[in-house]
PDB file of C-alpha atoms in Angstrom:
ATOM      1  CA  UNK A   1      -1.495 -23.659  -9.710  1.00 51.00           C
ATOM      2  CA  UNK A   2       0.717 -21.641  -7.090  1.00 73.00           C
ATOM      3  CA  UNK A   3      -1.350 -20.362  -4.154  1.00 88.00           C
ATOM      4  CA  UNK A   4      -0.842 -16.637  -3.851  1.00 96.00           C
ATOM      5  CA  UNK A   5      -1.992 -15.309  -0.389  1.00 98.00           C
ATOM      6  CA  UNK A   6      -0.863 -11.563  -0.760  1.00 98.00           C
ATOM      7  CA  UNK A   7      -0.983  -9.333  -3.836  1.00 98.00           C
ATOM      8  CA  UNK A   8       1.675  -6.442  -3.068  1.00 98.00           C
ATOM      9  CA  UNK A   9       0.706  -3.835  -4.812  1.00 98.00           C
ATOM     10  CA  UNK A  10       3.195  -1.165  -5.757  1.00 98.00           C
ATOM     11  CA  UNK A  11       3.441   1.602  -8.125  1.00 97.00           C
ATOM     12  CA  UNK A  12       7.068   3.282  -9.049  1.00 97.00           C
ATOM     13  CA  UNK A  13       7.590   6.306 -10.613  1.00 96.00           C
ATOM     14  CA  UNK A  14      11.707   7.368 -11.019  1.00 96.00           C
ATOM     15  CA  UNK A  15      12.254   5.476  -7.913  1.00 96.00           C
ATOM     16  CA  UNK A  16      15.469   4.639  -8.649  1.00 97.00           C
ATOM     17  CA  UNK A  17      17.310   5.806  -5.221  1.00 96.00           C
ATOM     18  CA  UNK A  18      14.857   3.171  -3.069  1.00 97.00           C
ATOM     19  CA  UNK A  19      12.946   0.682  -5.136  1.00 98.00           C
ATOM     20  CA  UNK A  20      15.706  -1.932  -4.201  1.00 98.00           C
ATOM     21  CA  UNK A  21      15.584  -1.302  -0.519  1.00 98.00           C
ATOM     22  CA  UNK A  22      11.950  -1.286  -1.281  1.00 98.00           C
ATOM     23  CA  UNK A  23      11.790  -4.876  -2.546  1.00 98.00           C
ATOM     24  CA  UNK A  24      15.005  -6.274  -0.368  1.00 98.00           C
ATOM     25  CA  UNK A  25      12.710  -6.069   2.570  1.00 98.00           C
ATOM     26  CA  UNK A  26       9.447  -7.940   0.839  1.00 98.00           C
ATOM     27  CA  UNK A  27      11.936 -11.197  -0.279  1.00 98.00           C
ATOM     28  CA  UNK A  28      13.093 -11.839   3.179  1.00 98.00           C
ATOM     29  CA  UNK A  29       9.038 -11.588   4.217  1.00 98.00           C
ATOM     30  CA  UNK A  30       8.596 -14.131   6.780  1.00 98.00           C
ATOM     31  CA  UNK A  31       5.110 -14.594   4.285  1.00 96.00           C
ATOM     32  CA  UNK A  32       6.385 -16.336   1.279  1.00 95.00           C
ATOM     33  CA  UNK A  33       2.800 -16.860  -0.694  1.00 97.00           C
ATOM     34  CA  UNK A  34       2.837 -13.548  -1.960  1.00 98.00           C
ATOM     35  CA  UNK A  35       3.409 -11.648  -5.066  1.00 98.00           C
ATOM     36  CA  UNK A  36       4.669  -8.001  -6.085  1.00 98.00           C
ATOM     37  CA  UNK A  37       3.021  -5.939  -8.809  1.00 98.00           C
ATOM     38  CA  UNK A  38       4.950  -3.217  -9.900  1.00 98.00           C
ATOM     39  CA  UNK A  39       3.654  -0.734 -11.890  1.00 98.00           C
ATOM     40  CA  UNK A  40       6.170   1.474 -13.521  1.00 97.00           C
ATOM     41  CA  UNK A  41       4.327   4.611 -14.256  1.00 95.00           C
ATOM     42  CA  UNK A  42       6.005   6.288 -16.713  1.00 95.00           C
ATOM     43  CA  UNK A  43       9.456   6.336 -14.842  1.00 96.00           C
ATOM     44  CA  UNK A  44      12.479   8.138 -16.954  1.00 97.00           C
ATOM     45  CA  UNK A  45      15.139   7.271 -14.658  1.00 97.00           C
ATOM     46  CA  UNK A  46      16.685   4.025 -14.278  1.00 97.00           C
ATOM     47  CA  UNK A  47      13.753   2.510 -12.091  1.00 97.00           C
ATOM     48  CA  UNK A  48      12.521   0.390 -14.860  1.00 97.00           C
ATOM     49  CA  UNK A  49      16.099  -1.286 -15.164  1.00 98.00           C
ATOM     50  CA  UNK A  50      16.796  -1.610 -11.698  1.00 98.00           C
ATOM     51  CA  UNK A  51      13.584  -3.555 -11.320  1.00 98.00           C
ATOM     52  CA  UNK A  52      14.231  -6.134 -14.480  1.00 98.00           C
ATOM     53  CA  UNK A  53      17.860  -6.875 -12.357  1.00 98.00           C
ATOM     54  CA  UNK A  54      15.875  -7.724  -9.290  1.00 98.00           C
ATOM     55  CA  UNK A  55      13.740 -10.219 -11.039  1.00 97.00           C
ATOM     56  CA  UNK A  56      16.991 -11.929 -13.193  1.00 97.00           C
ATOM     57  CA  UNK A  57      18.416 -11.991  -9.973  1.00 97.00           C
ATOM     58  CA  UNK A  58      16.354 -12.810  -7.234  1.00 97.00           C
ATOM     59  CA  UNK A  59      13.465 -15.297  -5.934  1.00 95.00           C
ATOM     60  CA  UNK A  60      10.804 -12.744  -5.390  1.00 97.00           C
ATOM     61  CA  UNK A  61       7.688 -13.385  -7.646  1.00 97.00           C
ATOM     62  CA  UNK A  62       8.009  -9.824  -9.634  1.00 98.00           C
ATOM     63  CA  UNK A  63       5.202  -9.483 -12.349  1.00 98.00           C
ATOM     64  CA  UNK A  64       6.355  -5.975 -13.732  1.00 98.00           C
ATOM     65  CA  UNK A  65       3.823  -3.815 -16.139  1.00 98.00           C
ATOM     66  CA  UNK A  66       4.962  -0.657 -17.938  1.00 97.00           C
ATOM     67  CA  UNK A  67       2.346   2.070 -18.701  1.00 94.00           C
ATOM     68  CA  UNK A  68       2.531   6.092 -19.635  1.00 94.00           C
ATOM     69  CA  UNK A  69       2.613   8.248 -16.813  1.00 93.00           C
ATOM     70  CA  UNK A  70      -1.216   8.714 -15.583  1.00 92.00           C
ATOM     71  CA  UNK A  71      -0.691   8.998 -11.543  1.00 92.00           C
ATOM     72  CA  UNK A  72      -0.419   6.997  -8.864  1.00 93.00           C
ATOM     73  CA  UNK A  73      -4.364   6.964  -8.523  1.00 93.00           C
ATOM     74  CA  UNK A  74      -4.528   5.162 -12.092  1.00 95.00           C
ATOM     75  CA  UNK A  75      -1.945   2.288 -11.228  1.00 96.00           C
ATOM     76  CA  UNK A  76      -3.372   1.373  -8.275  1.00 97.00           C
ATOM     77  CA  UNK A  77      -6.028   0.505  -9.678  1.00 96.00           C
ATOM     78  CA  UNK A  78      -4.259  -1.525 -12.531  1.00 97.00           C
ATOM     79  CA  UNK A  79      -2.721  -3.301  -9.884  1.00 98.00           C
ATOM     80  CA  UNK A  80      -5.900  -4.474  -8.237  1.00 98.00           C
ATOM     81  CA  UNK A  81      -7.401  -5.753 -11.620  1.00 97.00           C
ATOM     82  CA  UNK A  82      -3.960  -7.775 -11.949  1.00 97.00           C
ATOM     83  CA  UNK A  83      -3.843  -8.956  -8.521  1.00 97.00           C
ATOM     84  CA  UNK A  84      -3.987 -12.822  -7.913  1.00 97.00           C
ATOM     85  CA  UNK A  85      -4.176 -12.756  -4.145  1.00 98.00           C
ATOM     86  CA  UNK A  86      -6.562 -13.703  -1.167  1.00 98.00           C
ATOM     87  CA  UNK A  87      -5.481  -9.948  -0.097  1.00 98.00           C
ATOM     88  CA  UNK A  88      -4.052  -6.933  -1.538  1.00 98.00           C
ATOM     89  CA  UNK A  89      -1.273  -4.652   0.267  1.00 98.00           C
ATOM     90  CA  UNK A  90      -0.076  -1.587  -0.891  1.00 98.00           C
ATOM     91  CA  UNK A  91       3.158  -0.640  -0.655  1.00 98.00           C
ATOM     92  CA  UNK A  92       5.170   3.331  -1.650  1.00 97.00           C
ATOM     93  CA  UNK A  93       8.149   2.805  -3.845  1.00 97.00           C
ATOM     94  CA  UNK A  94      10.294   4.599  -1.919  1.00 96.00           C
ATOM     95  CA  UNK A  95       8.761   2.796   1.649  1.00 98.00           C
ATOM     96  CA  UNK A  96       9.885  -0.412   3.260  1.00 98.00           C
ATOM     97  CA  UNK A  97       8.171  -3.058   5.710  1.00 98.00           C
ATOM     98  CA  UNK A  98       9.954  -5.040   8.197  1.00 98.00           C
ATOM     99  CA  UNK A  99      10.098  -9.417   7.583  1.00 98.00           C
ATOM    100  CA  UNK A 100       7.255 -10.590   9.599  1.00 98.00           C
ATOM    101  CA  UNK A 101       4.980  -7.171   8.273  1.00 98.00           C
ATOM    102  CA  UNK A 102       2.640  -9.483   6.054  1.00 98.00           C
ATOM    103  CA  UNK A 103       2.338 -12.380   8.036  1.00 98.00           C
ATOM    104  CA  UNK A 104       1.064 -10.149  11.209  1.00 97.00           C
ATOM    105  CA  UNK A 105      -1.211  -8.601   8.712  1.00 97.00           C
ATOM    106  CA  UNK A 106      -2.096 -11.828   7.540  1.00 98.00           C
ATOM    107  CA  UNK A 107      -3.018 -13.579  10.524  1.00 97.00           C
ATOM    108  CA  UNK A 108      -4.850 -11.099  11.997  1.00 96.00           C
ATOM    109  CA  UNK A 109      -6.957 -11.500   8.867  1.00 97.00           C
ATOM    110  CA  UNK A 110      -7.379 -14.647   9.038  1.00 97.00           C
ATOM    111  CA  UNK A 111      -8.075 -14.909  12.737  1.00 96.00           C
ATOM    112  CA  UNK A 112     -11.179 -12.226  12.535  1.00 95.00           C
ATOM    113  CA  UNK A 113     -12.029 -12.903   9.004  1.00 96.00           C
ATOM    114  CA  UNK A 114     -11.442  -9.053   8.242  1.00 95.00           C
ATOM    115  CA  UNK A 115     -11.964  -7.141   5.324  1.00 96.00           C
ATOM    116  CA  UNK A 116      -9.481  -4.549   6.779  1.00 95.00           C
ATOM    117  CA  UNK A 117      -6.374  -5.069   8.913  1.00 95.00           C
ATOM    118  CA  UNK A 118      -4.613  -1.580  10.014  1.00 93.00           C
ATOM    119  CA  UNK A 119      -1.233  -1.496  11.092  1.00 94.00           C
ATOM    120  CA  UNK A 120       0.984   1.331  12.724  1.00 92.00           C
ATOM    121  CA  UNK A 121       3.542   2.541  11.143  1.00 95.00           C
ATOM    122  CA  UNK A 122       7.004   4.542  11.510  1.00 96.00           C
ATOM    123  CA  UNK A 123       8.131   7.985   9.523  1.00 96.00           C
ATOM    124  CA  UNK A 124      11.556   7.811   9.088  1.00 97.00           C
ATOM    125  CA  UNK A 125      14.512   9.443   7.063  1.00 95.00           C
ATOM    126  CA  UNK A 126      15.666   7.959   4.338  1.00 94.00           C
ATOM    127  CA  UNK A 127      19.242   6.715   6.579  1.00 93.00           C
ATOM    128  CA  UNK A 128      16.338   4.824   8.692  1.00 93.00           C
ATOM    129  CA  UNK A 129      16.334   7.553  11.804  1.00 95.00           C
ATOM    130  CA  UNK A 130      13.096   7.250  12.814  1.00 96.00           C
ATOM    131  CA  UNK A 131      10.965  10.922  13.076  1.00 96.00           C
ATOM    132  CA  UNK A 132       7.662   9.917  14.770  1.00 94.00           C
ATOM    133  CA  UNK A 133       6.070   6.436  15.648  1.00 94.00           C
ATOM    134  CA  UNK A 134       2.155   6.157  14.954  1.00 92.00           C
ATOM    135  CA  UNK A 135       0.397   3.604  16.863  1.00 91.00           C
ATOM    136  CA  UNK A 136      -3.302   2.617  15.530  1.00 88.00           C
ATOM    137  CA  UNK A 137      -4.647   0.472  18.198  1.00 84.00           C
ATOM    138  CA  UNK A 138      -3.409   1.903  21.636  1.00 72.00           C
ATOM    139  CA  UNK A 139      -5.677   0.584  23.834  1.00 70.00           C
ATOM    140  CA  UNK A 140      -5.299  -3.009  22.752  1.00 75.00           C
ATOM    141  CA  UNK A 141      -3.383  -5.897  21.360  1.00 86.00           C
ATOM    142  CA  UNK A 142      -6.411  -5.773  18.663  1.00 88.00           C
ATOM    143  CA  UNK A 143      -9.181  -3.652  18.271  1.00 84.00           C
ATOM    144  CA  UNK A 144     -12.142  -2.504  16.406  1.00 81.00           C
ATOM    145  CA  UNK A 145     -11.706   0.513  13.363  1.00 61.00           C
ATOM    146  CA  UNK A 146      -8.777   2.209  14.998  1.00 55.00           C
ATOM    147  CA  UNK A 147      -8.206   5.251  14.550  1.00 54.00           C
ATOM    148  CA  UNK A 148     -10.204   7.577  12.058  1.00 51.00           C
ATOM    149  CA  UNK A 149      -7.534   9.620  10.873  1.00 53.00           C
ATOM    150  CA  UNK A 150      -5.923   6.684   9.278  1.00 67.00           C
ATOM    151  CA  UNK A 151      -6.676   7.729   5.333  1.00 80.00           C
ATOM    152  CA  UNK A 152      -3.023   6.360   3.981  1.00 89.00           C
ATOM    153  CA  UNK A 153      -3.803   3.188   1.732  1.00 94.00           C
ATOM    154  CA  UNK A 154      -0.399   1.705   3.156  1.00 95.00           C
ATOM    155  CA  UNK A 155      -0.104   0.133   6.564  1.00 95.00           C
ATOM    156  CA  UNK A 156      -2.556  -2.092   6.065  1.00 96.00           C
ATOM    157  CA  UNK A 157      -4.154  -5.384   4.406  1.00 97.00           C
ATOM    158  CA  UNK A 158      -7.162  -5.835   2.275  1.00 97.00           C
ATOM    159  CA  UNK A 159      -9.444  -8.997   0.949  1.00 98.00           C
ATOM    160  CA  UNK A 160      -9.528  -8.848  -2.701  1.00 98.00           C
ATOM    161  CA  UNK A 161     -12.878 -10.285  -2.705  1.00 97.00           C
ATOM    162  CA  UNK A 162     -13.966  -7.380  -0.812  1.00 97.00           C
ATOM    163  CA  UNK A 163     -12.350  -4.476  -3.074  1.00 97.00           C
ATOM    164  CA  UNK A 164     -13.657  -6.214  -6.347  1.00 97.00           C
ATOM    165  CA  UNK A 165     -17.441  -6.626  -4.701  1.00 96.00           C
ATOM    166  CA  UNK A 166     -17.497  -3.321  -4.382  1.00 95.00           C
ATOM    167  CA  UNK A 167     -15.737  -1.842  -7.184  1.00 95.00           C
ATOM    168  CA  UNK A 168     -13.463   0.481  -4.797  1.00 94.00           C
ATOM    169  CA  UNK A 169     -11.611   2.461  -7.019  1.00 93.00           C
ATOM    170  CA  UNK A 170      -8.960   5.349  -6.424  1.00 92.00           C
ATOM    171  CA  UNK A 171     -10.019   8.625  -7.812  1.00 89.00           C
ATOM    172  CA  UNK A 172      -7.863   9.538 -10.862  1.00 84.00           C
ATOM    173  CA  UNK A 173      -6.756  12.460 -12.430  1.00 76.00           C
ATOM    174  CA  UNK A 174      -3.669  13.895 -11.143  1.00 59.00           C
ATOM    175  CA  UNK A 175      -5.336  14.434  -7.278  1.00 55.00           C
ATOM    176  CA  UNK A 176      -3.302  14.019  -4.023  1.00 61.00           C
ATOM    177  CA  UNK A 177      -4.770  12.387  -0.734  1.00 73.00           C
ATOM    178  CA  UNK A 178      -6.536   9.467  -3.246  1.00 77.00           C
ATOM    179  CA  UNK A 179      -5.862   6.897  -0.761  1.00 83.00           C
ATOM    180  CA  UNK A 180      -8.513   9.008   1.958  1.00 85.00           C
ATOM    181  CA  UNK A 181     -11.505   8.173   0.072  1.00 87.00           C
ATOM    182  CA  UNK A 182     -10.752   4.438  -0.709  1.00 90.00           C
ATOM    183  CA  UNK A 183     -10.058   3.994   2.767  1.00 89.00           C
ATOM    184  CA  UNK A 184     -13.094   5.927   4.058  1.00 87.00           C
ATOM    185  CA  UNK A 185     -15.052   3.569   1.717  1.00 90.00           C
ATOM    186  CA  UNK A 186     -13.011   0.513   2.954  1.00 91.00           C
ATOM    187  CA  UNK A 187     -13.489   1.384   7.035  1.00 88.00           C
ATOM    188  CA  UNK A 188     -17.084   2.343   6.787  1.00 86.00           C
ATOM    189  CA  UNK A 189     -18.538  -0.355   4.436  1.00 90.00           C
ATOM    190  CA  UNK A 190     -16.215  -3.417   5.995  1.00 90.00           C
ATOM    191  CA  UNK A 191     -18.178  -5.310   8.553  1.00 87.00           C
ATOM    192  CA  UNK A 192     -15.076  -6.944  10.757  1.00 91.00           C
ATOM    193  CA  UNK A 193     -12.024  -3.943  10.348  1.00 93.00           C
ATOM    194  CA  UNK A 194      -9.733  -4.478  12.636  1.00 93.00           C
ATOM    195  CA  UNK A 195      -6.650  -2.454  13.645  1.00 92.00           C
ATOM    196  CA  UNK A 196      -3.359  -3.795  15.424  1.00 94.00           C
ATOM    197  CA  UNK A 197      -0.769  -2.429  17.819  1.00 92.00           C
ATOM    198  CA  UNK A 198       1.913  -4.129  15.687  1.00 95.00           C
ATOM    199  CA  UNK A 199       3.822  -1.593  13.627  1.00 95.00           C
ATOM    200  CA  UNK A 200       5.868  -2.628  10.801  1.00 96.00           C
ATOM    201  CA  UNK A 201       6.055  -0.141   7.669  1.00 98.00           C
ATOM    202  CA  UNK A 202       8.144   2.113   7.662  1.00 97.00           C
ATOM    203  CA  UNK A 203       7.013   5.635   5.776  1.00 97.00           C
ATOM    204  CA  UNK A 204      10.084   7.234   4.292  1.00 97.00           C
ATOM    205  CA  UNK A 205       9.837  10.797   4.364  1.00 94.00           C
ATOM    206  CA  UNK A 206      12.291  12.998   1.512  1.00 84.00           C
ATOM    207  CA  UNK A 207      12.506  15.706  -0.223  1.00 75.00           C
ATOM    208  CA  UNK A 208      10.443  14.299  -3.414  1.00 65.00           C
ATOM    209  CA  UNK A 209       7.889  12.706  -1.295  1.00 57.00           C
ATOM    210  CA  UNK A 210       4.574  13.162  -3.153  1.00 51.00           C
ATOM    211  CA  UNK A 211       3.498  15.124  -0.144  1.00 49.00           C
ATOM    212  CA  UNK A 212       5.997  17.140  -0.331  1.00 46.00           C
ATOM    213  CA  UNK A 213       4.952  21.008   0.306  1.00 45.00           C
ATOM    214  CA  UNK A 214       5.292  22.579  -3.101  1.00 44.00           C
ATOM    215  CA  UNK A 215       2.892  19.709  -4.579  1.00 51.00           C
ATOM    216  CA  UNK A 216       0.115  20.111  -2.096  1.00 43.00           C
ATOM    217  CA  UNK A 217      -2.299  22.140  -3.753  1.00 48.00           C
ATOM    218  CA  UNK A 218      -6.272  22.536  -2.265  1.00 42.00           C
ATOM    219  CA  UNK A 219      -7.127  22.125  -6.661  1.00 44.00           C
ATOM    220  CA  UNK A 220      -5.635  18.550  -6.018  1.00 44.00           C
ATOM    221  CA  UNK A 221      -7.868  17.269  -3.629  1.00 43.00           C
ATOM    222  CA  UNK A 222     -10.688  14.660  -4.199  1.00 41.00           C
ATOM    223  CA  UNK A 223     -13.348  16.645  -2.653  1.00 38.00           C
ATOM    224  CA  UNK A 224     -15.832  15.219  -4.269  1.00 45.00           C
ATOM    225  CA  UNK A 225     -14.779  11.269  -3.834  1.00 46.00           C
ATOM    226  CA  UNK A 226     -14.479  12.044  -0.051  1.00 42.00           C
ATOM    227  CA  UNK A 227     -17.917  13.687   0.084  1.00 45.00           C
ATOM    228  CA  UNK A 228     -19.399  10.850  -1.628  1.00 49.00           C
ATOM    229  CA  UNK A 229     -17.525   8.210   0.885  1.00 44.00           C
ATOM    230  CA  UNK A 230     -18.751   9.822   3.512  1.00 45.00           C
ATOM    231  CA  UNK A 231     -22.074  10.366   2.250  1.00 53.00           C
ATOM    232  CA  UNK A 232     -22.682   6.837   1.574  1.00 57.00           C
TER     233      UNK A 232
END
């Protein structure tokens, strides 16, 4: 049976204009025991074909699902049920990671025996200038939490064992900001999360990001799921 370290988990909707760059910089991962779930939400450009070229023509291990649109929320959480992996990372469609991203992540893992790894991270333009450079773990090679306003789902590394134990789930239903209360669940319930000073994905910011201004609406946030996380 192959041994499968990382789960990648990635969900693409009309992604067309950056799912290759996307993937190009997860097959030349320094990491090679991984695997890349891509869940194609619905997509009505040419994201769907772009991705069934990549797997004809490259090594990566694709496993590619097709579902009706139902949000971002809803395929991440396909994409845990299908992961495979000691760990799960999640990854943007339209976001890329530089080659030794998963194998920092990893062996910090590994190393602590974490449930949570945090990473830094870089926004950049889509051309790769780089807008701002967010560093988790300032004080430190390694260190414990990091900070607390680090509610994005990507930029770091998760045990599977860990997720499924305690059915964390992504609040579905067309919301925005459904990554804050996984990861609120995910720092304050993990016994050994650790954050790095490493920084190696790179957040591509555009004009059809999902947070882009016209989408952020207050009727969109989880409220309640983050009340609850915090609660508990």
């Amino acid at each position: 049976m192959e041994n499968i370290e990382i789960s990648v988990i990635i969900p693409v909707y009309n992604s067309e204009k950056y799912i290759v760059k996307c993937l190009d910089s997860l097959e030349v991962q320094s990491m090679k025991d991984i695997e890349v779930i891509l869940i194609n939400d619905g997509s009505t450009d040419q994201t769907k074909e772009l991705i069934e070229e990549y797997q004809r023509t490259h090594n990566l291990k694709i496993r590619l699902y097709s579902r009706e649109n139902a949000g971002q929320a809803a395929a991440r959480n396909f994409g845990v049920l299908q992961a495979q992996g000691n760990y799960i990372a999640f990854l943007d469609s339209d976001d890329y990671v530089e080659p030794d991203y998963l194998q920092q992540m990893y062996e910090t893992a590994r190393h602590y025996q974490s449930e949570v790894v945090t990473s830094g991270y870089r926004t950049v333009k889509p051309d790769g200038t780089v807008l701002q450079t967010t560093c988790v773990s300032s004080f430190g090679e390694v260190t414990d939490y990091g900070r607390p306003g680090m509610f994005v789902v990507w930029a770091k590394l998760f045990l599977r064992d860990f997720i499924i134990r305690n059915q964390f789930q992504f609040p579905e239903g067309g919301k925005i900001y459904e990554d804050v209360p996984f990861s609120l669940e995910t720092k304050f319930k993990g016994k050994n999360v650790k954050a790095i000073s490493y920084i190696g994905y790179n957040y591509v910011q555009h004009e059809s990001s999902t947070m882009s201004s016209s989408k952020v609406k207050c009727s969109r946030f989880p409220f309640d799921k983050m009340e609850a996380a915090i609660r508990d």
